[in-house]
């Protein structure tokens, strides 16, 4: 048996998964690593932890699969996006910790960009809203705050990379300095229309071109790992940001195809084909993972509080003991009894963009029980996703045929079936739920020739369960109208 080794470098853990020739998980291993919070709102990773945990899990995955290094045809990488590293070009030594995508330290800089009206230029070129999530202001922060960094950058002595680039660089012993379109598209420095680093933006952030990697398609022969690492050279044949890797893993490869990941937050991506759709609803326009140098575009939106509302039920309200118990309780009542939970704990994202909104529980009566609250909390995840899907449909005018799902909370059958009811479309949960790693493996396997084409992948992309809508149009309209009234209450609050 031959395998593809997928390295899935996430925000809280590094995973290694071996996929066999039929796209099945043959062995996997994962390791969590340290989150560093130097100040309120700041988040960092130690670069050594990122690399160490990622390399560390490879041999365990091999052992679990009963495979040898010589059985691996190619390596694929998927990674947490936007997280920013800067290192010395000669020694490879990082000059600062990795600044994680969640880190808000440059929020003021982004507010200033907005008040100067530069957000329009940024959106036009990059498809992104001017926000601290993206790499540009993080690079700027490192150059401004590490002594001597700005001069060294100008002298061509420093290299910037997102996590994929950092892994490629280190795994290859410094020989590969590259990234892919999906990661480049999240830096706020890459023009998604010309597919090049943008000189105007580089000037705006005072970042020299010499510190940026070459950009290639996600599926591409990036080069070989250094034998010193694993005792053997391996071909690295794909790189993709986690959400775009998941979209590929679901084989959402045609315009209108859409996936949602139900994690702590939710990430919804829609493939919009060759058209870079401009959003009127505050969604992001970005690049999809693909195998050639004309990538498809995507629309992306996120729900800040997704599965996290279930954690809130468990850890703060303490009305459930485990996340899975939420389903059991929700099913004990025939409906939420008119109760709506709006988990706007940190404001509301797309399509509302209301940072002042706060959480609300509305519609409570003397008969309201914890089962109603739990059910309403789960329903709130589906309503928020539905608001995003509708915004995408308005922006792109592409009809949504079905929603592909993954992530921790997609295990909840009640939630999935309510999602189908509210969206009025099929919700499809695949049997391989490691969709991010699967996407990286598909891209690598197609690139190295393990699979001849996407048609082959369709044969073994198995379905665990399809949820079909089962409520009447009138009932759906009634539920949605109640939700939107509740959202208005949260916005006043
Ligand atoms: P992340 O990658 O963001 O850490 P995961 O994909 O691991 O997230 O999903 C974890 C989230 O899913 C948690 O917020 C948890 O509350 C939620 N979750 C896990 N299992 C269930 C379940 N059976 N029902 C509802 N929510 C769940």
Coordinates of C-alpha atoms and ligand atoms in Angstrom, one line a residue:
X1 CA 0.0 0.0 0.0
X2 CA 1.2 3.5 -0.8
X3 CA 0.3 6.6 1.3
X4 CA 0.0 10.4 1.3
X5 CA 1.2 12.0 4.5
X6 CA -0.9 15.0 5.4
X7 CA 0.6 17.5 7.9
X8 CA -2.2 19.6 9.4
X9 CA -0.6 22.4 11.4
X10 CA -3.5 23.9 13.4
X11 CA -3.9 26.7 15.9
X12 CA -3.9 24.5 19.0
X13 CA -2.5 21.2 17.7
X14 CA -0.3 19.6 15.0
X15 CA -1.6 16.5 13.2
X16 CA -0.1 14.0 10.9
X17 CA -2.5 11.7 9.0
X18 CA -1.6 9.0 6.5
X19 CA -4.2 8.5 3.8
X20 CA -4.2 5.3 1.7
X21 CA -4.8 4.9 -2.0
X22 CA -8.6 4.9 -1.4
X23 CA -8.5 8.2 0.6
X24 CA -9.0 6.3 3.9
X25 CA -7.3 7.3 7.1
X26 CA -4.6 4.6 7.7
X27 CA -3.0 6.2 10.8
X28 CA -3.0 9.5 12.6
X29 CA -1.4 11.2 15.5
X30 CA -1.7 14.6 17.0
X31 CA 0.0 16.8 19.6
X32 CA -1.3 20.0 21.3
X33 CA 1.2 22.8 21.9
X34 CA 1.5 25.9 24.0
X35 CA -0.5 29.0 23.5
X36 CA 1.3 32.1 24.7
X37 CA -0.8 35.1 25.9
X38 CA 1.8 37.9 26.7
X39 CA -1.0 40.5 27.3
X40 CA -4.8 40.6 27.0
X41 CA -5.8 40.1 23.4
X42 CA -2.3 39.0 22.3
X43 CA -1.6 35.5 21.1
X44 CA 1.8 33.9 20.1
X45 CA 3.3 30.5 19.4
X46 CA 6.9 29.5 19.9
X47 CA 8.2 28.6 16.4
X48 CA 10.1 25.7 18.0
X49 CA 6.8 24.3 19.3
X50 CA 5.1 24.6 15.9
X51 CA 8.0 22.7 14.2
X52 CA 8.7 20.3 17.0
X53 CA 5.1 19.2 17.4
X54 CA 4.6 18.9 13.7
X55 CA 7.7 16.7 13.1
X56 CA 7.0 14.8 16.3
X57 CA 3.7 13.4 15.2
X58 CA 4.9 12.0 11.9
X59 CA 6.6 8.8 13.2
X60 CA 3.6 8.0 15.5
X61 CA 1.2 8.3 12.5
X62 CA 3.5 5.9 10.5
X63 CA 3.6 3.4 13.3
X64 CA -0.2 3.5 13.7
X65 CA -0.6 2.9 10.0
X66 CA 2.0 0.1 10.0
X67 CA 3.8 2.0 7.2
X68 CA 7.4 2.8 6.3
X69 CA 8.8 6.1 5.0
X70 CA 9.4 4.4 1.7
X71 CA 5.6 3.8 1.4
X72 CA 4.9 7.6 1.4
X73 CA 4.5 8.9 -2.2
X74 CA 4.1 12.6 -1.2
X75 CA 3.6 15.0 1.6
X76 CA 0.7 17.6 1.8
X77 CA 0.6 20.5 4.1
X78 CA -2.5 22.4 5.5
X79 CA -2.0 25.1 8.1
X80 CA -3.5 27.7 10.3
X81 CA -3.7 30.8 8.1
X82 CA -2.4 34.3 8.6
X83 CA -0.1 33.5 11.6
X84 CA 3.1 35.4 11.0
X85 CA 6.8 34.5 11.3
X86 CA 9.9 36.4 10.5
X87 CA 13.3 34.8 10.5
X88 CA 17.0 35.5 9.6
X89 CA 17.7 34.5 6.0
X90 CA 21.1 33.1 6.9
X91 CA 20.5 31.2 10.0
X92 CA 16.8 30.5 9.7
X93 CA 16.4 31.6 13.3
X94 CA 13.1 33.4 14.0
X95 CA 13.5 37.0 15.3
X96 CA 10.2 36.9 17.3
X97 CA 7.5 34.4 18.2
X98 CA 4.9 33.6 15.7
X99 CA 2.1 36.2 16.0
X100 CA -1.1 34.1 15.8
X101 CA -4.1 35.1 13.6
X102 CA -6.3 35.7 16.6
X103 CA -3.9 38.3 18.0
X104 CA -5.4 41.8 18.3
X105 CA -2.2 43.8 18.9
X106 CA -2.5 45.7 15.6
X107 CA -6.3 46.5 15.9
X108 CA -5.5 50.2 16.3
X109 CA -3.3 50.2 13.2
X110 CA -6.2 48.7 11.3
X111 CA -8.7 51.3 12.7
X112 CA -6.3 54.0 11.5
X113 CA -6.2 52.4 8.0
X114 CA -10.0 52.5 8.0
X115 CA -10.2 56.1 9.1
X116 CA -7.7 57.0 6.4
X117 CA -10.0 55.3 3.8
X118 CA -7.3 52.8 2.9
X119 CA -9.7 49.9 3.6
X120 CA -11.2 50.4 0.2
X121 CA -7.9 50.1 -1.6
X122 CA -7.1 47.0 0.5
X123 CA -10.4 45.4 -0.3
X124 CA -10.1 46.2 -4.0
X125 CA -6.7 44.5 -4.2
X126 CA -6.9 41.7 -1.7
X127 CA -10.6 41.0 -1.2
X128 CA -10.0 41.3 2.6
X129 CA -11.4 43.7 5.2
X130 CA -8.7 45.7 6.9
X131 CA -8.3 43.7 10.0
X132 CA -5.7 42.6 12.5
X133 CA -6.3 38.9 11.6
X134 CA -4.3 39.2 8.4
X135 CA -0.5 39.1 8.3
X136 CA 0.5 42.6 6.9
X137 CA 0.2 44.6 10.2
X138 CA 1.7 41.7 12.2
X139 CA 4.9 41.8 10.0
X140 CA 4.9 45.6 10.3
X141 CA 4.7 45.2 14.1
X142 CA 7.7 42.8 14.2
X143 CA 9.7 45.2 12.0
X144 CA 8.8 48.1 14.2
X145 CA 9.3 46.4 17.6
X146 CA 12.3 44.0 17.3
X147 CA 15.4 46.2 17.6
X148 CA 17.2 46.6 14.2
X149 CA 14.6 44.6 12.3
X150 CA 13.5 47.3 9.9
X151 CA 17.2 47.9 8.8
X152 CA 17.8 44.2 8.5
X153 CA 14.7 43.8 6.4
X154 CA 15.8 46.6 4.1
X155 CA 19.2 45.0 3.7
X156 CA 17.5 41.8 2.6
X157 CA 18.5 39.8 5.7
X158 CA 15.0 38.8 6.8
X159 CA 12.4 36.4 5.5
X160 CA 8.6 36.5 6.3
X161 CA 6.4 33.4 6.1
X162 CA 3.0 32.1 7.1
X163 CA 3.1 28.7 8.9
X164 CA 3.2 26.8 5.6
X165 CA 6.3 28.7 4.4
X166 CA 8.0 28.3 7.8
X167 CA 7.4 24.5 7.6
X168 CA 8.5 24.3 4.0
X169 CA 11.7 26.3 4.8
X170 CA 12.6 24.2 7.8
X171 CA 11.6 20.8 6.5
X172 CA 13.7 21.4 3.4
X173 CA 16.7 22.6 5.3
X174 CA 16.3 26.1 4.0
X175 CA 16.1 25.1 0.3
X176 CA 12.4 25.9 -0.3
X177 CA 11.1 29.5 0.2
X178 CA 7.6 29.4 -1.1
X179 CA 3.9 29.6 -0.3
X180 CA 0.7 28.9 -2.2
X181 CA -2.1 31.2 -3.4
X182 CA -4.5 30.4 -0.5
X183 CA -2.0 31.5 2.1
X184 CA -0.7 34.4 0.2
X185 CA -4.3 35.6 -0.2
X186 CA -4.6 36.0 3.6
X187 CA -1.5 38.3 4.1
X188 CA -3.2 41.5 3.0
X189 CA -0.2 42.0 0.7
X190 CA -1.2 39.8 -2.3
X191 CA -3.3 41.0 -5.2
X192 CA -5.9 38.3 -5.8
X193 CA -6.7 39.7 -9.3
X194 CA -3.1 39.9 -10.7
X195 CA -2.0 36.9 -8.5
X196 CA 1.2 38.9 -7.5
X197 CA 2.5 40.6 -4.4
X198 CA 1.2 44.1 -4.6
X199 CA 3.8 46.9 -4.8
X200 CA 1.4 49.6 -3.5
X201 CA 0.6 47.5 -0.4
X202 CA 4.2 46.6 0.2
X203 CA 5.0 50.4 0.1
X204 CA 2.0 51.1 2.4
X205 CA 3.3 48.7 5.0
X206 CA 7.0 49.4 4.3
X207 CA 7.7 45.7 3.6
X208 CA 10.5 44.9 1.2
X209 CA 9.8 42.4 -1.6
X210 CA 12.9 40.5 -0.7
X211 CA 11.3 39.2 2.5
X212 CA 8.4 37.5 0.6
X213 CA 8.3 34.0 -0.7
X214 CA 7.5 32.8 -4.2
X215 CA 3.8 31.9 -4.7
X216 CA 2.7 28.7 -6.4
X217 CA -0.6 26.7 -6.9
X218 CA -1.7 24.7 -3.9
X219 CA -1.0 21.4 -5.7
X220 CA 2.6 21.8 -6.9
X221 CA 6.0 20.0 -6.6
X222 CA 7.4 22.3 -4.0
X223 CA 10.6 20.2 -3.5
X224 CA 12.0 17.6 -1.1
X225 CA 12.3 17.4 2.7
X226 CA 15.8 17.2 4.0
X227 CA 16.9 13.7 4.7
X228 CA 18.2 14.9 8.0
X229 CA 14.7 15.3 9.3
X230 CA 13.2 11.8 8.8
X231 CA 16.1 9.9 7.5
X232 CA 14.7 10.1 3.9
X233 CA 13.8 12.7 1.4
X234 CA 10.0 13.1 0.8
X235 CA 8.3 15.0 -2.0
X236 CA 6.2 17.9 -0.8
X237 CA 3.4 18.2 -3.3
X238 CA 0.8 20.5 -1.8
X239 CA 0.3 23.5 0.5
X240 CA -3.1 25.0 1.4
X241 CA -4.6 27.2 4.1
X242 CA -6.8 25.1 6.4
X243 CA -10.3 26.4 5.3
X244 CA -9.4 26.1 1.6
X245 CA -7.9 22.7 2.1
X246 CA -11.2 21.6 3.7
X247 CA -13.2 23.0 0.8
X248 CA -11.0 20.9 -1.5
X249 CA -11.4 17.9 0.8
X250 CA -15.2 18.2 0.3
X251 CA -14.5 18.3 -3.4
X252 CA -16.4 21.6 -3.6
X253 CA -14.8 22.4 -6.9
X254 CA -17.6 24.0 -8.9
X255 CA -19.2 27.5 -8.6
X256 CA -21.9 27.5 -5.9
X257 CA -20.4 24.5 -4.0
X258 CA -20.3 25.4 -0.3
X259 CA -18.9 23.9 3.0
X260 CA -19.2 24.8 6.6
X261 CA -16.9 23.8 9.4
X262 CA -18.6 23.7 12.8
X263 CA -15.7 24.3 15.3
X264 CA -15.4 26.8 18.1
X265 CA -16.5 29.3 15.4
X266 CA -17.9 28.4 12.0
X267 CA -16.1 28.9 8.7
X268 CA -18.3 29.0 5.6
X269 CA -16.6 29.0 2.2
X270 CA -18.3 29.1 -1.2
X271 CA -16.5 28.4 -4.4
X272 CA -17.4 31.1 -6.9
X273 CA -15.5 29.7 -9.9
X274 CA -13.4 32.1 -12.0
X275 CA -15.3 35.2 -10.8
X276 CA -13.9 37.2 -7.8
X277 CA -17.3 38.1 -6.4
X278 CA -17.5 41.4 -4.6
X279 CA -19.5 41.2 -1.4
X280 CA -22.1 43.8 -0.4
X281 CA -22.5 42.0 2.9
X282 CA -19.0 42.3 4.4
X283 CA -17.8 38.8 3.3
X284 CA -14.2 38.2 2.3
X285 CA -13.2 37.3 -1.3
X286 CA -10.2 34.9 -1.5
X287 CA -8.6 32.2 -3.5
X288 CA -9.5 28.5 -3.6
X289 CA -6.9 25.7 -3.5
X290 CA -6.3 24.2 -6.9
X291 CA -3.8 22.4 -9.1
X292 CA -3.0 25.2 -11.6
X293 CA -2.0 28.8 -11.8
X294 CA -5.5 30.1 -12.4
X295 CA -7.1 29.4 -9.0
X296 CA -10.9 29.7 -8.4
X297 CA -12.2 32.4 -6.1
X298 CA -14.2 31.9 -2.9
X299 CA -16.4 33.9 -0.7
X300 CA -15.7 33.4 3.0
X301 CA -17.7 34.3 6.1
X302 CA -17.3 33.3 9.7
X303 CA -19.5 32.9 12.7
X304 CA -17.6 34.0 15.9
X305 CA -19.5 31.8 18.3
X306 CA -20.4 28.4 16.9
X307 CA -19.6 25.3 19.0
X308 CA -18.5 27.8 21.6
X309 CA -22.1 28.4 22.6
X310 CA -22.2 24.7 23.6
X311 CA -19.1 25.3 25.7
X312 CA -20.9 28.2 27.3
X313 CA -23.8 26.0 28.2
X314 CA -21.4 23.5 29.7
X315 CA -18.9 25.7 31.5
X316 CA -20.7 28.9 32.4
X317 CA -24.5 28.0 32.6
X318 CA -23.6 24.5 33.6
X319 CA -26.8 23.0 32.2
X320 CA -25.0 20.2 30.4
X321 CA -22.0 18.0 31.4
X322 CA -20.7 17.2 27.9
X323 CA -21.1 18.8 24.4
X324 CA -22.8 15.7 23.1
X325 CA -25.4 15.9 25.9
X326 CA -26.8 19.0 24.2
X327 CA -28.3 16.8 21.6
X328 CA -30.0 14.5 24.0
X329 CA -31.6 17.5 25.9
X330 CA -32.6 19.3 22.7
X331 CA -34.5 16.2 21.6
X332 CA -36.5 16.1 24.8
X333 CA -38.7 19.0 23.7
X334 CA -40.6 19.3 20.4
X335 CA -39.4 22.9 19.8
X336 CA -37.5 25.7 21.6
X337 CA -40.9 26.9 22.8
X338 CA -40.4 30.3 21.3
X339 CA -37.0 30.8 23.0
X340 CA -34.1 32.2 21.0
X341 CA -30.5 32.4 22.1
X342 CA -28.4 35.0 20.2
X343 CA -24.7 34.2 21.2
X344 CA -23.4 37.7 20.2
X345 CA -20.8 37.4 23.1
X346 CA -18.3 39.5 21.2
X347 CA -20.6 41.3 18.8
X348 CA -22.0 40.0 15.5
X349 CA -20.0 39.3 12.3
X350 CA -21.3 39.1 8.7
X351 CA -23.8 40.1 7.6
X352 CA -24.6 42.3 10.6
X353 CA -21.1 43.6 11.5
X354 CA -22.2 45.1 14.8
X355 CA -19.3 45.1 17.3
X356 CA -21.6 46.5 20.1
X357 CA -24.2 43.8 20.0
X358 CA -24.2 41.5 23.0
X359 CA -25.7 38.1 23.7
X360 CA -29.5 37.8 24.3
X361 CA -32.0 35.1 25.4
X362 CA -35.5 36.1 24.3
X363 CA -39.0 34.6 24.4
X364 CA -38.7 33.2 27.9
X365 CA -42.0 32.2 29.7
X366 CA -42.8 30.7 33.0
X367 CA -42.7 27.3 31.3
X368 CA -39.2 27.7 29.8
X369 CA -36.9 24.8 30.8
X370 CA -33.3 24.2 30.4
X371 CA -34.1 21.8 27.5
X372 CA -35.6 24.8 25.6
X373 CA -32.5 27.0 26.3
X374 CA -30.1 24.2 25.2
X375 CA -32.2 23.6 22.0
X376 CA -32.3 27.3 21.3
X377 CA -28.5 27.5 21.7
X378 CA -27.9 24.7 19.2
X379 CA -30.5 26.3 16.8
X380 CA -28.6 29.6 17.1
X381 CA -25.6 28.0 15.4
X382 CA -27.8 27.0 12.4
X383 CA -29.4 30.4 12.2
X384 CA -26.1 32.2 12.1
X385 CA -24.9 29.8 9.3
X386 CA -28.1 30.4 7.5
X387 CA -27.6 34.2 7.6
X388 CA -24.2 33.7 6.1
X389 CA -25.4 31.3 3.4
X390 CA -28.1 33.8 2.4
X391 CA -25.6 36.6 2.3
X392 CA -23.4 34.6 0.0
X393 CA -26.4 33.7 -2.2
X394 CA -27.3 37.4 -2.5
X395 CA -23.7 38.3 -3.4
X396 CA -23.1 35.5 -5.9
X397 CA -26.6 34.7 -7.1
X398 CA -25.4 31.1 -7.2
X399 CA -28.1 28.7 -6.0
X400 CA -27.0 26.5 -3.1
X401 CA -27.7 22.8 -3.8
X402 CA -26.3 21.3 -0.6
X403 CA -24.1 22.2 2.3
X404 CA -21.0 20.0 3.0
X405 CA -20.1 19.9 6.7
X406 CA -17.3 19.0 9.0
X407 CA -15.9 20.1 12.4
X408 CA -16.6 19.0 16.0
X409 CA -20.2 20.1 16.2
X410 CA -21.2 18.5 12.9
X411 CA -21.4 15.3 14.9
X412 CA -24.6 16.7 16.4
X413 CA -27.5 15.1 14.4
X414 CA -30.1 17.4 15.8
X415 CA -28.1 20.5 14.8
X416 CA -27.5 19.1 11.3
X417 CA -31.1 18.2 10.7
X418 CA -32.2 21.6 12.0
X419 CA -29.6 23.2 9.6
X420 CA -31.2 21.4 6.7
X421 CA -34.7 22.6 7.8
X422 CA -33.6 26.2 8.1
X423 CA -31.5 26.3 4.9
X424 CA -34.1 24.3 2.9
X425 CA -31.3 22.3 1.4
X426 CA -29.5 18.9 1.9
X427 CA -26.7 18.9 4.5
X428 CA -24.1 16.3 3.8
X429 CA -21.7 14.9 6.4
X430 CA -18.9 12.8 4.9
X431 CA -17.5 9.7 6.5
X432 CA -13.9 11.2 6.7
X433 CA -14.3 14.1 9.0
X434 CA -10.6 15.1 8.9
X435 CA -11.5 17.1 5.9
X436 CA -8.7 19.7 6.2
X437 CA -6.0 17.0 6.1
X438 CA -7.9 15.1 3.4
X439 CA -7.9 18.2 1.2
X440 CA -4.1 18.5 1.6
X441 CA -3.8 14.8 0.8
X442 CA -6.0 15.0 -2.3
X443 CA -4.0 18.0 -3.6
X444 CA -0.7 16.2 -3.0
X445 CA -2.0 12.8 -4.4
X446 CA -3.3 14.4 -7.6
X447 CA 0.0 16.3 -8.0
X448 CA 2.3 13.3 -7.6
X449 CA 0.1 11.1 -9.7
X450 CA -1.2 8.7 -7.0
X451 CA -4.7 9.7 -8.3
X452 CA -5.2 10.5 -12.0
X453 CA -8.0 13.0 -11.6
X454 CA -10.7 14.4 -9.4
X455 CA -13.2 11.9 -10.9
X456 CA -11.2 9.2 -9.1
X457 CA -11.6 11.0 -5.8
X458 CA -15.4 11.2 -6.2
X459 CA -15.5 7.4 -6.2
X460 CA -14.3 7.2 -2.6
X461 CA -15.4 10.4 -1.0
X462 CA -17.9 8.5 1.2
X463 CA -21.0 10.0 2.8
X464 CA -21.8 9.3 6.5
X465 CA -25.2 10.8 6.4
X466 CA -27.4 13.2 4.4
X467 CA -29.9 15.4 6.3
X468 CA -32.9 16.6 4.3
X469 CA -35.2 19.5 5.2
X470 CA -38.5 18.4 6.7
X471 CA -40.4 21.6 7.8
X472 CA -43.0 23.4 5.8
X473 CA -42.1 26.8 4.1
X474 CA -44.5 28.5 6.5
X475 CA -42.9 27.0 9.6
X476 CA -39.4 27.9 8.3
X477 CA -40.5 31.5 7.7
X478 CA -42.0 31.6 11.2
X479 CA -38.7 30.3 12.8
X480 CA -36.5 32.7 10.8
X481 CA -38.7 35.7 11.6
X482 CA -38.4 34.9 15.3
X483 CA -34.6 34.6 14.9
X484 CA -34.3 38.0 13.2
X485 CA -36.5 39.7 15.8
X486 CA -34.2 38.2 18.5
X487 CA -31.1 39.5 16.6
X488 CA -32.6 42.9 16.7
X489 CA -33.0 42.6 20.5
X490 CA -29.3 41.7 20.8
X491 CA -28.3 44.7 18.8
X492 CA -30.1 47.1 21.1
X493 CA -28.5 45.4 24.1
Ligands
LIG1 P1 -11.8 23.7 16.9 O1 -11.1 23.1 15.7 O2 -12.3 25.1 16.7 O3 -11.1 23.5 18.2 P2 -13.5 21.3 16.8 O4 -13.8 21.1 15.3 O5 -12.6 20.4 17.5 O6 -13.1 22.9 17.0 O7 -15.0 21.4 17.5 C1 -15.1 21.7 18.9 C2 -16.3 22.5 19.1 O8 -17.5 21.6 18.8 C3 -16.5 22.9 20.6 O9 -16.9 24.2 20.6 C4 -17.6 22.0 21.1 O10 -18.4 22.7 22.0 C5 -18.4 21.6 19.9 N1 -18.9 20.2 19.9 C6 -18.3 19.1 20.0 N2 -19.1 18.0 20.0 C7 -20.4 18.5 19.9 C8 -21.7 18.0 19.9 N3 -21.9 16.6 19.9 N4 -22.7 18.8 19.8 C9 -22.5 20.2 19.8 N5 -21.3 20.7 19.8 C10 -20.2 20.0 19.9

